[in-house]
PDB file of C-alpha atoms and ligand atoms in Angstrom:
ATOM      1  CA  MET I   1      30.884  60.181  16.112  1.00  0.00           C
ATOM      2  CA  ALA I   2      33.702  61.820  18.011  1.00  0.00           C
ATOM      3  CA  GLY I   3      36.783  62.373  15.844  1.00  0.00           C
ATOM      4  CA  LYS I   4      38.976  60.367  18.238  1.00  0.00           C
ATOM      5  CA  ASP I   5      37.751  56.950  17.078  1.00  0.00           C
ATOM      6  CA  ASP I   6      40.234  54.940  15.075  1.00  0.00           C
ATOM      7  CA  LEU I   7      38.486  51.875  13.672  1.00  0.00           C
ATOM      8  CA  LYS I   8      39.989  49.140  11.573  1.00  0.00           C
ATOM      9  CA  LEU I   9      38.043  46.094  10.385  1.00  0.00           C
ATOM     10  CA  LEU I  10      39.966  42.979   9.371  1.00  0.00           C
ATOM     11  CA  GLY I  11      37.794  40.887   7.068  1.00  0.00           C
ATOM     12  CA  VAL I  12      37.550  38.883   3.893  1.00  0.00           C
ATOM     13  CA  LEU I  13      35.120  39.743   1.132  1.00  0.00           C
ATOM     14  CA  LEU I  14      33.074  36.544   1.314  1.00  0.00           C
ATOM     15  CA  SER I  15      32.876  36.322   5.103  1.00  0.00           C
ATOM     16  CA  PRO I  16      29.266  36.812   6.221  1.00  0.00           C
ATOM     17  CA  PHE I  17      30.678  37.311   9.718  1.00  0.00           C
ATOM     18  CA  ALA I  18      32.720  40.302   8.549  1.00  0.00           C
ATOM     19  CA  VAL I  19      29.712  41.610   6.607  1.00  0.00           C
ATOM     20  CA  ARG I  20      27.804  41.755   9.903  1.00  0.00           C
ATOM     21  CA  VAL I  21      30.342  44.168  11.274  1.00  0.00           C
ATOM     22  CA  SER I  22      30.296  46.332   8.124  1.00  0.00           C
ATOM     23  CA  MET I  23      26.506  46.418   8.351  1.00  0.00           C
ATOM     24  CA  ALA I  24      26.555  47.395  12.031  1.00  0.00           C
ATOM     25  CA  LEU I  25      29.095  50.184  11.418  1.00  0.00           C
ATOM     26  CA  SER I  26      27.148  51.333   8.398  1.00  0.00           C
ATOM     27  CA  LEU I  27      23.910  51.475  10.403  1.00  0.00           C
ATOM     28  CA  LYS I  28      25.685  53.617  12.955  1.00  0.00           C
ATOM     29  CA  GLY I  29      27.117  55.868  10.260  1.00  0.00           C
ATOM     30  CA  VAL I  30      30.607  55.259  11.587  1.00  0.00           C
ATOM     31  CA  SER I  31      33.580  55.418   9.234  1.00  0.00           C
ATOM     32  CA  TYR I  32      36.365  52.863   9.449  1.00  0.00           C
ATOM     33  CA  GLU I  33      39.281  51.428   7.552  1.00  0.00           C
ATOM     34  CA  TYR I  34      38.658  48.038   5.969  1.00  0.00           C
ATOM     35  CA  VAL I  35      41.615  45.667   5.638  1.00  0.00           C
ATOM     36  CA  GLU I  36      41.177  42.607   3.399  1.00  0.00           C
ATOM     37  CA  GLU I  37      42.982  39.604   4.891  1.00  0.00           C
ATOM     38  CA  ASP I  38      44.478  36.701   2.994  1.00  0.00           C
ATOM     39  CA  LEU I  39      43.408  33.676   5.036  1.00  0.00           C
ATOM     40  CA  SER I  40      46.049  31.499   3.380  1.00  0.00           C
ATOM     41  CA  ASN I  41      48.692  33.921   4.628  1.00  0.00           C
ATOM     42  CA  LYS I  42      47.272  35.615   7.717  1.00  0.00           C
ATOM     43  CA  SER I  43      48.765  38.980   8.630  1.00  0.00           C
ATOM     44  CA  GLU I  44      50.733  39.537  11.815  1.00  0.00           C
ATOM     45  CA  LEU I  45      48.048  42.017  12.781  1.00  0.00           C
ATOM     46  CA  LEU I  46      45.325  39.360  12.551  1.00  0.00           C
ATOM     47  CA  LEU I  47      47.380  36.747  14.440  1.00  0.00           C
ATOM     48  CA  LYS I  48      48.212  39.257  17.141  1.00  0.00           C
ATOM     49  CA  SER I  49      44.657  40.632  17.353  1.00  0.00           C
ATOM     50  CA  ASN I  50      42.823  37.295  17.479  1.00  0.00           C
ATOM     51  CA  PRO I  51      45.435  34.856  18.835  1.00  0.00           C
ATOM     52  CA  VAL I  52      42.817  32.375  20.082  1.00  0.00           C
ATOM     53  CA  HIS I  53      40.780  31.761  16.924  1.00  0.00           C
ATOM     54  CA  LYS I  54      42.963  33.521  14.297  1.00  0.00           C
ATOM     55  CA  LYS I  55      39.783  34.329  12.370  1.00  0.00           C
ATOM     56  CA  VAL I  56      38.167  37.351  10.804  1.00  0.00           C
ATOM     57  CA  PRO I  57      36.381  39.552  11.562  1.00  0.00           C
ATOM     58  CA  VAL I  58      38.367  41.535  14.069  1.00  0.00           C
ATOM     59  CA  LEU I  59      37.476  45.125  14.847  1.00  0.00           C
ATOM     60  CA  ILE I  60      40.341  47.177  16.214  1.00  0.00           C
ATOM     61  CA  HIS I  61      39.053  50.220  18.065  1.00  0.00           C
ATOM     62  CA  ASN I  62      41.723  52.708  19.126  1.00  0.00           C
ATOM     63  CA  GLY I  63      44.249  49.861  19.132  1.00  0.00           C
ATOM     64  CA  LYS I  64      42.044  47.433  21.096  1.00  0.00           C
ATOM     65  CA  PRO I  65      40.939  44.281  19.222  1.00  0.00           C
ATOM     66  CA  ILE I  66      37.466  42.747  19.531  1.00  0.00           C
ATOM     67  CA  SER I  67      36.777  39.318  17.996  1.00  0.00           C
ATOM     68  CA  GLU I  68      33.718  37.191  17.167  1.00  0.00           C
ATOM     69  CA  SER I  69      31.095  38.868  14.993  1.00  0.00           C
ATOM     70  CA  LEU I  70      28.172  38.590  17.421  1.00  0.00           C
ATOM     71  CA  ILE I  71      30.274  40.174  20.140  1.00  0.00           C
ATOM     72  CA  ILE I  72      31.634  42.848  17.811  1.00  0.00           C
ATOM     73  CA  VAL I  73      28.130  43.878  16.697  1.00  0.00           C
ATOM     74  CA  GLN I  74      27.056  44.172  20.340  1.00  0.00           C
ATOM     75  CA  TYR I  75      30.207  46.183  21.067  1.00  0.00           C
ATOM     76  CA  VAL I  76      29.498  48.544  18.175  1.00  0.00           C
ATOM     77  CA  ASP I  77      25.951  48.985  19.454  1.00  0.00           C
ATOM     78  CA  GLU I  78      27.120  49.843  22.958  1.00  0.00           C
ATOM     79  CA  GLN I  79      29.943  52.094  21.807  1.00  0.00           C
ATOM     80  CA  PHE I  80      28.043  54.174  19.234  1.00  0.00           C
ATOM     81  CA  VAL I  81      24.633  55.194  20.505  1.00  0.00           C
ATOM     82  CA  ASP I  82      22.893  56.389  17.313  1.00  0.00           C
ATOM     83  CA  HIS I  83      20.381  53.900  15.873  1.00  0.00           C
ATOM     84  CA  SER I  84      20.103  51.055  18.419  1.00  0.00           C
ATOM     85  CA  ILE I  85      20.829  47.637  16.974  1.00  0.00           C
ATOM     86  CA  LEU I  86      19.748  45.467  19.910  1.00  0.00           C
ATOM     87  CA  PRO I  87      16.235  45.920  21.329  1.00  0.00           C
ATOM     88  CA  ALA I  88      15.973  48.158  24.404  1.00  0.00           C
ATOM     89  CA  ASP I  89      13.751  45.714  26.291  1.00  0.00           C
ATOM     90  CA  PRO I  90      15.855  43.069  28.133  1.00  0.00           C
ATOM     91  CA  TYR I  91      13.492  40.212  27.267  1.00  0.00           C
ATOM     92  CA  GLU I  92      13.379  41.137  23.580  1.00  0.00           C
ATOM     93  CA  ARG I  93      17.151  41.488  23.684  1.00  0.00           C
ATOM     94  CA  SER I  94      17.508  37.994  25.090  1.00  0.00           C
ATOM     95  CA  ILE I  95      15.234  36.598  22.359  1.00  0.00           C
ATOM     96  CA  ALA I  96      17.286  38.310  19.650  1.00  0.00           C
ATOM     97  CA  ARG I  97      20.511  36.949  21.182  1.00  0.00           C
ATOM     98  CA  PHE I  98      19.022  33.471  21.487  1.00  0.00           C
ATOM     99  CA  TRP I  99      18.105  33.312  17.804  1.00  0.00           C
ATOM    100  CA  ALA I 100      21.395  34.860  16.729  1.00  0.00           C
ATOM    101  CA  ALA I 101      23.270  32.134  18.642  1.00  0.00           C
ATOM    102  CA  TYR I 102      20.864  29.567  17.192  1.00  0.00           C
ATOM    103  CA  PHE I 103      21.657  30.758  13.682  1.00  0.00           C
ATOM    104  CA  ASP I 104      25.403  30.464  14.241  1.00  0.00           C
ATOM    105  CA  ASP I 105      25.260  27.155  16.134  1.00  0.00           C
ATOM    106  CA  LYS I 106      22.603  25.322  14.119  1.00  0.00           C
ATOM    107  CA  VAL I 107      21.760  26.921  10.781  1.00  0.00           C
ATOM    108  CA  PHE I 108      25.123  28.112   9.513  1.00  0.00           C
ATOM    109  CA  PRO I 109      27.110  24.915  10.213  1.00  0.00           C
ATOM    110  CA  GLU I 110      24.534  22.809   8.331  1.00  0.00           C
ATOM    111  CA  PHE I 111      24.456  25.298   5.497  1.00  0.00           C
ATOM    112  CA  TYR I 112      28.237  25.456   5.262  1.00  0.00           C
ATOM    113  CA  GLY I 113      28.407  21.660   5.467  1.00  0.00           C
ATOM    114  CA  MET I 114      26.157  21.602   2.421  1.00  0.00           C
ATOM    115  CA  VAL I 115      28.396  24.073   0.605  1.00  0.00           C
ATOM    116  CA  LYS I 116      31.497  22.015   1.335  1.00  0.00           C
ATOM    117  CA  ALA I 117      29.896  18.610   0.685  1.00  0.00           C
ATOM    118  CA  LYS I 118      31.947  16.450  -1.641  1.00  0.00           C
ATOM    119  CA  THR I 119      29.227  14.014  -2.665  1.00  0.00           C
ATOM    120  CA  VAL I 120      25.617  14.415  -3.747  1.00  0.00           C
ATOM    121  CA  ASP I 121      24.461  12.227  -0.828  1.00  0.00           C
ATOM    122  CA  GLU I 122      26.334  14.328   1.689  1.00  0.00           C
ATOM    123  CA  ARG I 123      24.962  17.516   0.136  1.00  0.00           C
ATOM    124  CA  GLU I 124      21.398  16.237   0.270  1.00  0.00           C
ATOM    125  CA  LYS I 125      21.760  15.210   3.898  1.00  0.00           C
ATOM    126  CA  LYS I 126      23.113  18.631   4.844  1.00  0.00           C
ATOM    127  CA  MET I 127      20.420  20.315   2.780  1.00  0.00           C
ATOM    128  CA  THR I 128      17.687  18.497   4.708  1.00  0.00           C
ATOM    129  CA  GLU I 129      19.333  19.527   7.969  1.00  0.00           C
ATOM    130  CA  THR I 130      19.647  23.133   6.786  1.00  0.00           C
ATOM    131  CA  PHE I 131      15.943  23.206   5.902  1.00  0.00           C
ATOM    132  CA  ALA I 132      15.005  21.789   9.304  1.00  0.00           C
ATOM    133  CA  ALA I 133      17.168  24.377  11.061  1.00  0.00           C
ATOM    134  CA  ILE I 134      15.874  27.318   9.031  1.00  0.00           C
ATOM    135  CA  GLY I 135      12.322  26.059   9.577  1.00  0.00           C
ATOM    136  CA  GLN I 136      12.752  26.785  13.282  1.00  0.00           C
ATOM    137  CA  LEU I 137      13.663  30.362  12.419  1.00  0.00           C
ATOM    138  CA  GLU I 138      10.515  30.691  10.341  1.00  0.00           C
ATOM    139  CA  GLU I 139       8.543  29.554  13.381  1.00  0.00           C
ATOM    140  CA  ALA I 140      10.410  32.035  15.548  1.00  0.00           C
ATOM    141  CA  PHE I 141       9.485  34.822  13.154  1.00  0.00           C
ATOM    142  CA  ALA I 142       5.825  33.788  13.378  1.00  0.00           C
ATOM    143  CA  LYS I 143       5.929  33.582  17.162  1.00  0.00           C
ATOM    144  CA  PHE I 144       7.955  36.646  18.094  1.00  0.00           C
ATOM    145  CA  TYR I 145       8.025  38.934  15.082  1.00  0.00           C
ATOM    146  CA  GLU I 146       4.884  38.406  12.982  1.00  0.00           C
ATOM    147  CA  GLY I 147       3.447  41.634  11.635  1.00  0.00           C
ATOM    148  CA  LYS I 148       6.815  43.339  11.898  1.00  0.00           C
ATOM    149  CA  ALA I 149       8.787  44.370   8.840  1.00  0.00           C
ATOM    150  CA  PHE I 150      12.060  43.300  10.422  1.00  0.00           C
ATOM    151  CA  PHE I 151      13.258  41.350  13.438  1.00  0.00           C
ATOM    152  CA  GLY I 152      14.247  44.796  14.719  1.00  0.00           C
ATOM    153  CA  GLY I 153      10.691  46.141  14.216  1.00  0.00           C
ATOM    154  CA  ASP I 154      10.256  48.956  11.685  1.00  0.00           C
ATOM    155  CA  SER I 155      13.938  49.015  10.881  1.00  0.00           C
ATOM    156  CA  ILE I 156      16.728  46.465  10.849  1.00  0.00           C
ATOM    157  CA  GLY I 157      18.340  45.331  14.093  1.00  0.00           C
ATOM    158  CA  TYR I 158      20.602  42.638  15.530  1.00  0.00           C
ATOM    159  CA  LEU I 159      18.938  39.517  14.182  1.00  0.00           C
ATOM    160  CA  ASP I 160      18.380  41.155  10.802  1.00  0.00           C
ATOM    161  CA  ILE I 161      22.115  41.751  10.543  1.00  0.00           C
ATOM    162  CA  VAL I 162      22.970  38.226  11.709  1.00  0.00           C
ATOM    163  CA  LEU I 163      20.715  36.493   9.191  1.00  0.00           C
ATOM    164  CA  GLY I 164      20.896  39.182   6.497  1.00  0.00           C
ATOM    165  CA  SER I 165      24.671  38.896   6.287  1.00  0.00           C
ATOM    166  CA  CYS I 166      24.232  35.383   4.835  1.00  0.00           C
ATOM    167  CA  LEU I 167      21.684  36.226   2.137  1.00  0.00           C
ATOM    168  CA  PHE I 168      24.319  36.717  -0.578  1.00  0.00           C
ATOM    169  CA  TRP I 169      25.599  33.218   0.224  1.00  0.00           C
ATOM    170  CA  PHE I 170      22.076  31.790  -0.005  1.00  0.00           C
ATOM    171  CA  GLU I 171      21.701  33.508  -3.380  1.00  0.00           C
ATOM    172  CA  GLY I 172      25.036  32.147  -4.630  1.00  0.00           C
ATOM    173  CA  VAL I 173      24.018  28.638  -3.556  1.00  0.00           C
ATOM    174  CA  ARG I 174      20.633  29.057  -5.258  1.00  0.00           C
ATOM    175  CA  ARG I 175      22.372  29.924  -8.528  1.00  0.00           C
ATOM    176  CA  VAL I 176      24.818  27.032  -8.395  1.00  0.00           C
ATOM    177  CA  TYR I 177      22.832  24.218  -6.749  1.00  0.00           C
ATOM    178  CA  GLU I 178      19.314  25.451  -7.585  1.00  0.00           C
ATOM    179  CA  VAL I 179      18.351  25.169  -3.935  1.00  0.00           C
ATOM    180  CA  GLU I 180      16.411  27.886  -2.147  1.00  0.00           C
ATOM    181  CA  ILE I 181      17.373  28.046   1.524  1.00  0.00           C
ATOM    182  CA  ILE I 182      14.703  30.693   2.089  1.00  0.00           C
ATOM    183  CA  SER I 183      11.690  30.297  -0.201  1.00  0.00           C
ATOM    184  CA  SER I 184       8.160  31.632  -0.489  1.00  0.00           C
ATOM    185  CA  THR I 185       6.828  28.069  -0.318  1.00  0.00           C
ATOM    186  CA  LYS I 186       8.759  26.658   2.659  1.00  0.00           C
ATOM    187  CA  THR I 187       9.552  29.830   4.619  1.00  0.00           C
ATOM    188  CA  PRO I 188       7.163  32.557   3.413  1.00  0.00           C
ATOM    189  CA  LEU I 189       7.716  34.928   6.325  1.00  0.00           C
ATOM    190  CA  LEU I 190      11.487  34.791   5.943  1.00  0.00           C
ATOM    191  CA  ALA I 191      11.181  35.112   2.155  1.00  0.00           C
ATOM    192  CA  ALA I 192       9.172  38.333   2.526  1.00  0.00           C
ATOM    193  CA  TRP I 193      11.622  39.538   5.159  1.00  0.00           C
ATOM    194  CA  ALA I 194      14.613  38.769   2.884  1.00  0.00           C
ATOM    195  CA  GLN I 195      13.004  40.791   0.105  1.00  0.00           C
ATOM    196  CA  ARG I 196      12.549  43.782   2.449  1.00  0.00           C
ATOM    197  CA  PHE I 197      16.047  43.360   3.871  1.00  0.00           C
ATOM    198  CA  GLY I 198      17.585  43.379   0.390  1.00  0.00           C
ATOM    199  CA  GLU I 199      15.927  46.722  -0.308  1.00  0.00           C
ATOM    200  CA  THR I 200      17.483  48.507   2.682  1.00  0.00           C
ATOM    201  CA  GLU I 201      20.296  50.990   2.192  1.00  0.00           C
ATOM    202  CA  VAL I 202      22.584  48.951   4.437  1.00  0.00           C
ATOM    203  CA  ALA I 203      22.057  45.766   2.416  1.00  0.00           C
ATOM    204  CA  LYS I 204      22.582  47.597  -0.871  1.00  0.00           C
ATOM    205  CA  LYS I 205      25.781  49.153   0.429  1.00  0.00           C
ATOM    206  CA  GLU I 206      27.318  46.281   2.375  1.00  0.00           C
ATOM    207  CA  MET I 207      26.077  43.018   0.855  1.00  0.00           C
ATOM    208  CA  PRO I 208      28.720  41.522  -1.449  1.00  0.00           C
ATOM    209  CA  ASP I 209      27.708  40.415  -4.926  1.00  0.00           C
ATOM    210  CA  ALA I 210      26.392  36.830  -5.034  1.00  0.00           C
ATOM    211  CA  ASP I 211      28.443  36.356  -8.234  1.00  0.00           C
ATOM    212  CA  LYS I 212      31.528  36.193  -6.022  1.00  0.00           C
ATOM    213  CA  VAL I 213      29.999  33.241  -4.168  1.00  0.00           C
ATOM    214  CA  VAL I 214      29.170  31.574  -7.476  1.00  0.00           C
ATOM    215  CA  GLN I 215      32.798  31.958  -8.531  1.00  0.00           C
ATOM    216  CA  TYR I 216      34.020  30.646  -5.170  1.00  0.00           C
ATOM    217  CA  LEU I 217      31.776  27.572  -5.407  1.00  0.00           C
ATOM    218  CA  HIS I 218      32.955  26.772  -8.909  1.00  0.00           C
ATOM    219  CA  ASN I 219      36.583  27.098  -7.791  1.00  0.00           C
ATOM    220  CA  LEU I 220      35.913  24.983  -4.705  1.00  0.00           C
ATOM    221  CA  HIS I 221      34.414  22.130  -6.666  1.00  0.00           C
ATOM    222  CA  GLY I 222      36.595  22.551  -9.730  1.00  0.00           C
ATOM    223  CA  THR I 223      33.699  23.268 -12.064  1.00  0.00           C
ATOM    224  CA  ALA I 224      33.504  25.906 -14.752  1.00  0.00           C
ATOM    225  CA  THR I 225      31.778  29.206 -13.983  1.00  0.00           C
ATOM    226  CA  LYS I 226      28.488  29.325 -15.808  1.00  0.00           C
TER     227      LYS I 226
HETATM  228  N1  GSH R 301      32.334  32.643  15.053  1.00  0.00           N
HETATM  229  C1  GSH R 301      33.171  33.497  14.240  1.00  0.00           C
HETATM  230  C2  GSH R 301      33.352  32.866  12.886  1.00  0.00           C
HETATM  231  C3  GSH R 301      34.374  33.605  12.047  1.00  0.00           C
HETATM  232  C4  GSH R 301      34.889  32.758  10.884  1.00  0.00           C
HETATM  233  O1  GSH R 301      34.550  31.576  10.745  1.00  0.00           O
HETATM  234  N2  GSH R 301      35.737  33.369  10.058  1.00  0.00           N
HETATM  235  C5  GSH R 301      36.346  32.662   8.957  1.00  0.00           C
HETATM  236  C6  GSH R 301      36.080  33.395   7.643  1.00  0.00           C
HETATM  237  S1  GSH R 301      34.365  33.365   7.236  1.00  0.00           S
HETATM  238  C7  GSH R 301      37.858  32.638   9.150  1.00  0.00           C
HETATM  239  O2  GSH R 301      38.467  33.632   9.513  1.00  0.00           O
HETATM  240  N3  GSH R 301      38.483  31.495   8.885  1.00  0.00           N
HETATM  241  C8  GSH R 301      39.908  31.360   8.964  1.00  0.00           C
HETATM  242  C9  GSH R 301      40.328  30.077   9.608  1.00  0.00           C
HETATM  243  O3  GSH R 301      39.444  29.281   9.999  1.00  0.00           O
HETATM  244  O4  GSH R 301      41.517  29.862   9.729  1.00  0.00           O
HETATM  245  C10 GSH R 301      32.531  34.888  14.144  1.00  0.00           C
HETATM  246  O5  GSH R 301      31.308  34.979  14.296  1.00  0.00           O
HETATM  247  O6  GSH R 301      33.262  35.871  13.978  1.00  0.00           O
END
């Protein structure tokens, strides 16, 4: 990396969206300053950098802010050429983008709805919807990626980062609710992928501890930490 790059990442520890950006920068071997935001008291820098959504992550590159994790990861890939994150082939790239958007539009909202659910009935409904949504991803893996170690091929790429950034949340939810979002029985291809993903250097370095999610869930629902 040229010495001229000044990179600042605004994030919060438990944001899988911010973790995506850390993972992308880590894959590229790019150094950056991480700034932990307080979402109950957002900084002027965050409000000024992402005035539309006022959300993390924001990557500020040489003073210029970029928002929305999927867009930031693509930006990082285009800006820093070492270790491509998106596939080179335009069709494969479109497939990776399709499933990344699918994850954010369909899987994550159901999953987060389950996390936030206030009643058992609501949680079970959201759980069923999460399973249905993740089932489509299992089918996508079989159709487009079977035989590959990662969505990115031999090494992790765009879709790996998008899905992989949520694995610590899935683990936290497993510990608290005893529900496996990705399991060897229902989604065997994704379960094997998740195992491989967890063993990568990037995951070991950038994935927050699932204990933090456990703590968050207990605080959210006012229950004692086990
Ligand atoms: N689509 C956004 C989602 C980002 C997002 O939801 N960020 C949350 C933290 S995980 C946030 O900043 N929430 C603050 C708020 O909603 O006010 C992305 O991919 O970057």
